[in-house]
Amino acid sequence: MKISTKKNLLSFLSLFGIIVAINIVGHFYFKRFDLTDDKRYTLSESTIELLKSIDEPLFIDVFLDGNFPPEFKRLQNETRQLLEEFSSYNSNLIFQFTNPLEDENNAQQYIAELTNLGFLPTNINSTQKGKKEIIQIFPWAIANQGEKSVRVPLLINNFGNTPAENINSSVQLLEFAFADALTKIAKKEKKKIAILKGNGQMVDKYQADCLLNLKEYYQLGEFNFDSLQDNPNKVLENLKRFDAALIVKPTEAFSDNEKYILDQYIMNGGKSMWLMDKVIADIDSLQNKNNASLAFPRELNVDDLFFKYGVRINYNLVQDLLSTPITAQSEQGDVPIDWLYSPIIKSENNHAINNNINLVKLEFTNTIDTLKNGIKKTILLKSSPQSKAIGTPLEINLYEFMEGVDEQAFTKGNLPLGVLLEGSFTSAFKNRVRPFSDPTHLESGKDNKMIVIADGDIINYSYVNKKPLLGGIDQWTQQVYGNKEFLLNAMNYLLDDNGLINIRNKEVKLAFLDKEKVNQDYHSIQLLTVGLPLILLLLFALAFIFWRKKTYAR
């Protein structure tokens, strides 16, 4: 055997041995490398732990398949790459992409079935070589394990954002969307939330959608202050068994006993979310011959509590030029009427709770003042720059904005409407006579969190004018409001479910082509993006052939 042949054989065997060794090592040690600047393909530790907990086959069907414009193609590719990353950590996760419109004969039936299941389609405008067309897509996925099924929204469609910004937000929240679905399926131990009753809280049907959403993550229990009235210590003891308390639009004043129970619950580390209305005003009250009513302050006997904790809810109403109309009946049917008491709040994206949240709809909201007391305060909701607060008592009329408004008067906006409080609270009953004796009384509390929102109707997002929204879409604004996501994120944050919160805060920045420049210089850009790579490939091939001939000609 020639020496050169032996060398080639030895080199081949060495290379083969190295490849086999790498595969053996790779079988026992798993490592992937993410070379992107924003680490978009690096899963968070919370997601990895969640994936490792899946011990049975879990199937994900993605309906985002087909030929789309570049930005939606990007969303499709990012979804596929994320799921490939998921399945690389756990082979029990199996996914497939399906195009509901692929079979033209059965497409309409498929669309009807998906729509009935809550998978609403999205119509997008596509422009190819100056030709415009409307494409219908289903930006959804569904996760199935056994008898459990969870819908996964893939597209964020926030008001005021460009399509590119919405795609960027969607990609940024892909990991959260799928991790959220897996959490709903896999979560076994749930924290407990007390839904407070006994002070004329909101009727259950108006908060049902939110509570059903929370129930997928937490145990909910109705907690009535009217029980055990003669034994307040027992009531406090029972309330301490819950991790959080949800107080939704009380209309009757709290007694001193109830205030003290809530105060000590907070001092002992109990989380709380207060959805409060400090003014009596309601759409129903306008259904009279004058279409008018008086809005006046509501005394709930909790001002001293909030003052001690660091906030004050004012007895006023907010008017906002960025608002949603209400419906009035006429001979022509339902018609929209300008209604500045229904502000729609655009997220500041300044916290994990409101990050990438669509418009939040409020109704007859009050303003909140923050007070200096050492507690960290984060404004989660605030009115638009073109808004103002009106003092009460005040007569409100159904048609008061029909003849227009003086926009120059709406310049003192950015009014706080929802606040997150974090820190060690001081008891409102410190150095005060207590309504009953409590041997476990605390003057200062443990490190804690609290959210105060000056509108009880924030939870009533599935109704407008006391009428349910069809498909959750407001017929006048064509918006699916972000109230549900906001309230869920708020409760996740209060209860330290930081896994989902941290995933939600992940930042992914996508680069998009400037469409205007593309249209102006279409052929040049086409040559640059398509022709140049082919030319470079051809030059490389010619250079390789030339090198090969020159080498072996010897």
mmCIF file of N, CA and C in Angstrom, residues 35 125 234 324 390:
data_model
loop_
_atom_site.group_PDB
_atom_site.id
_atom_site.type_symbol
_atom_site.label_atom_id
_atom_site.label_comp_id
_atom_site.label_asym_id
_atom_site.label_seq_id
_atom_site.Cartn_x
_atom_site.Cartn_y
_atom_site.Cartn_z
ATOM 1 N N LEU A 35 -26.031 32.597 19.485
ATOM 2 C CA LEU A 35 -25.100 33.646 19.074
ATOM 3 C C LEU A 35 -25.800 34.968 18.778
ATOM 4 N N ASN A 125 -53.283 42.871 5.509
ATOM 5 C CA ASN A 125 -53.069 43.427 4.175
ATOM 6 C C ASN A 125 -51.686 43.042 3.681
ATOM 7 N N LYS A 234 -61.434 34.767 64.839
ATOM 8 C CA LYS A 234 -61.549 33.580 63.993
ATOM 9 C C LYS A 234 -61.601 33.974 62.511
ATOM 10 N N THR A 324 -63.747 55.356 24.933
ATOM 11 C CA THR A 324 -64.589 54.534 24.073
ATOM 12 C C THR A 324 -66.030 55.028 24.155
ATOM 13 N N ILE A 390 -62.701 65.827 37.250
ATOM 14 C CA ILE A 390 -63.844 66.664 37.592
ATOM 15 C C ILE A 390 -64.288 66.326 39.013
#
